[in-house]
C-alpha cells in the first residue's frame, strides 16, 4: 500500500503536476489524430456535399474507441487542477466570483477569436461565390470543439459549489452526481431532451473524480486495488452494453453523454495513477519539458482551431482537381500522414497569430467590489449561441451571432485590451501552463 501524499496530485495546491501535463498533451494529440481520420467530405455529381465519419463507420473501431475515448480523462485532469487552483485562490483571500471570472475569461477569449475569424472567413467565401454547402460544411467543423468547450466551461464554473460539497462529504457528492446521471439516462426514452442535462451532471461527476484524485484517494490505493477498479469499471461497462442498455460505440454515447463515460472516467482515473511511476521519469527529459511548455501553453488554441482548419482544408480541396481517394480505401488511409502534416503546417501560423490569447493579461477583480451581475450576464451571453447551435445547428448566422456574443461577454468581463472596468486593475500575465486545456 502506498503512503498518503506520494502522488503529486495530493501535494500542495500550488505545485504543478508534470504527469498531468504530459497526459493531457497526449490526449490532445490523440484527439487531433482521431479527427483527421474522421473528416471525409464527399462531392457528389449533382453538386451536393456530404460528410462521412470514416473512422466511426469502421466496425473494428467500436472496441478501439473504448481505449482512445479520452474526453473523460480531460475532465478528470481538469478536476484535479481546477480544485487545486480554487484552493490556492481561497488561501489568498480570493472569492468565488474572482475564480469564476478568471475561468470564464481564460476559456472564452480564445474561442471568441476563433468564432470571429471563422465568421469573417466564411462570409468572405460566401460572397466570393463558394457553394453554400461547402460553406456550411466548414461552418459545422467548429461544432465539435465548441460543444466540448461549453461542457468543460460548465463543469469548471461549478467548481466552487462542488468543491464545498466535496469538502463536506466527498463520497456523497460523487454519489449524488452519479445518481443524477442514472436518473437522466432512465428518463431519456420518454423525455429525450432531458438527456442533455447530462452535459452538466455527467461531466461534473467525472470532474468530481479529479477532486478525489487531488485528495490523493487514488494514490493511497495499491497497484492491485487500482487494477481491480479498472477491471470492475470495464466489466460493468461491458455488462450495460451487453444488456443493450447503452451503445457499444462511445462516439454515440458522447452526445448527449451517459453513464458509460462515467465508467470510462473511473477506469481512466485509476489507470492514470497506475501509470504514474512509468510516466514520471519521462517528465524529467529536457526535450519533453520544452515540448510541453511550448505546445501545452497553446493547447486550447490547437484544440479549438484544428477541426475548423481540417474541415476548411477538406472543403476547399473539393473545389480543386487534386485526386481525392474514396473514403475508407487503402489510398485514403495512406493519405492520412499527409493530411496530418498539412494540418500541422496550417496550425503553426494560427498558433503564432492567436496563441497569445491564452496568456494575455487577465483583469484582477478588486475585493472591494464584486461584479456578480456582470459576471452572470457574461455567462448567459456566452451560452446563448451554444444553445442556438445545439437546437438549429451551427449555421453561418449562428456563427456570427456567437462571435458577437462572445466578444460582448469579453467586454463585460473586462477582457478586451483597452476596455477598463470600474472594478478591475491590471493583473499579472499567466498562461495556461502545459496542459491540454487551461486549468490553472
GROMACS .gro file of N, CA and C in nm, residues 26 35 37 48 65 82 122 129-130 140 176 212 217 230 243 245 257 309 377 406:
model
   60
   26UNK      N    1  -0.084   1.423  -2.439
   26UNK     CA    2  -0.108   1.300  -2.515
   26UNK      C    3  -0.254   1.293  -2.559
   35UNK      N    4  -0.951   1.299  -3.516
   35UNK     CA    5  -1.036   1.381  -3.604
   35UNK      C    6  -0.987   1.380  -3.748
   37UNK      N    7  -0.885   1.138  -3.900
   37UNK     CA    8  -0.930   1.013  -3.960
   37UNK      C    9  -1.082   1.003  -3.968
   48UNK      N   10  -2.396   1.833  -5.472
   48UNK     CA   11  -2.419   1.833  -5.327
   48UNK      C   12  -2.296   1.780  -5.254
   65UNK      N   13  -1.231   0.244  -2.961
   65UNK     CA   14  -1.265   0.375  -2.904
   65UNK      C   15  -1.283   0.366  -2.753
   82UNK      N   16  -0.833   2.215  -1.139
   82UNK     CA   17  -0.934   2.313  -1.106
   82UNK      C   18  -0.953   2.326  -0.956
  122UNK      N   19  -1.568   3.270  -4.360
  122UNK     CA   20  -1.676   3.201  -4.431
  122UNK      C   21  -1.771   3.300  -4.498
  129UNK      N   22  -1.863   3.350  -5.386
  129UNK     CA   23  -1.933   3.253  -5.468
  129UNK      C   24  -1.908   3.108  -5.435
  130UNK      N   25  -1.842   3.079  -5.323
  130UNK     CA   26  -1.824   2.939  -5.283
  130UNK      C   27  -1.960   2.878  -5.257
  140UNK      N   28  -1.978   2.387  -3.992
  140UNK     CA   29  -2.009   2.279  -3.898
  140UNK      C   30  -1.884   2.221  -3.835
  176UNK      N   31  -2.428   1.153  -0.538
  176UNK     CA   32  -2.542   1.232  -0.583
  176UNK      C   33  -2.531   1.262  -0.733
  212UNK      N   34  -1.134   1.372  -0.618
  212UNK     CA   35  -1.089   1.259  -0.537
  212UNK      C   36  -0.940   1.233  -0.562
  217UNK      N   37  -0.677   1.019  -0.303
  217UNK     CA   38  -0.751   0.896  -0.273
  217UNK      C   39  -0.711   0.782  -0.366
  230UNK      N   40  -1.004  -0.065  -1.224
  230UNK     CA   41  -1.007  -0.061  -1.372
  230UNK      C   42  -1.088  -0.178  -1.426
  243UNK      N   43  -2.621  -0.581  -2.223
  243UNK     CA   44  -2.765  -0.581  -2.195
  243UNK      C   45  -2.841  -0.487  -2.286
  245UNK      N   46  -2.839  -0.173  -2.288
  245UNK     CA   47  -2.884  -0.051  -2.221
  245UNK      C   48  -2.818   0.072  -2.283
  257UNK      N   49  -2.406   1.281  -2.346
  257UNK     CA   50  -2.326   1.183  -2.272
  257UNK      C   51  -2.412   1.100  -2.177
  309UNK      N   52  -0.989   2.405  -3.912
  309UNK     CA   53  -0.888   2.406  -4.019
  309UNK      C   54  -0.895   2.278  -4.102
  377UNK      N   55  -2.430   3.797  -1.633
  377UNK     CA   56  -2.474   3.836  -1.767
  377UNK      C   57  -2.379   3.780  -1.873
  406UNK      N   58  -1.974   3.627  -2.783
  406UNK     CA   59  -1.850   3.601  -2.709
  406UNK      C   60  -1.771   3.730  -2.688
   0.00000   0.00000   0.00000
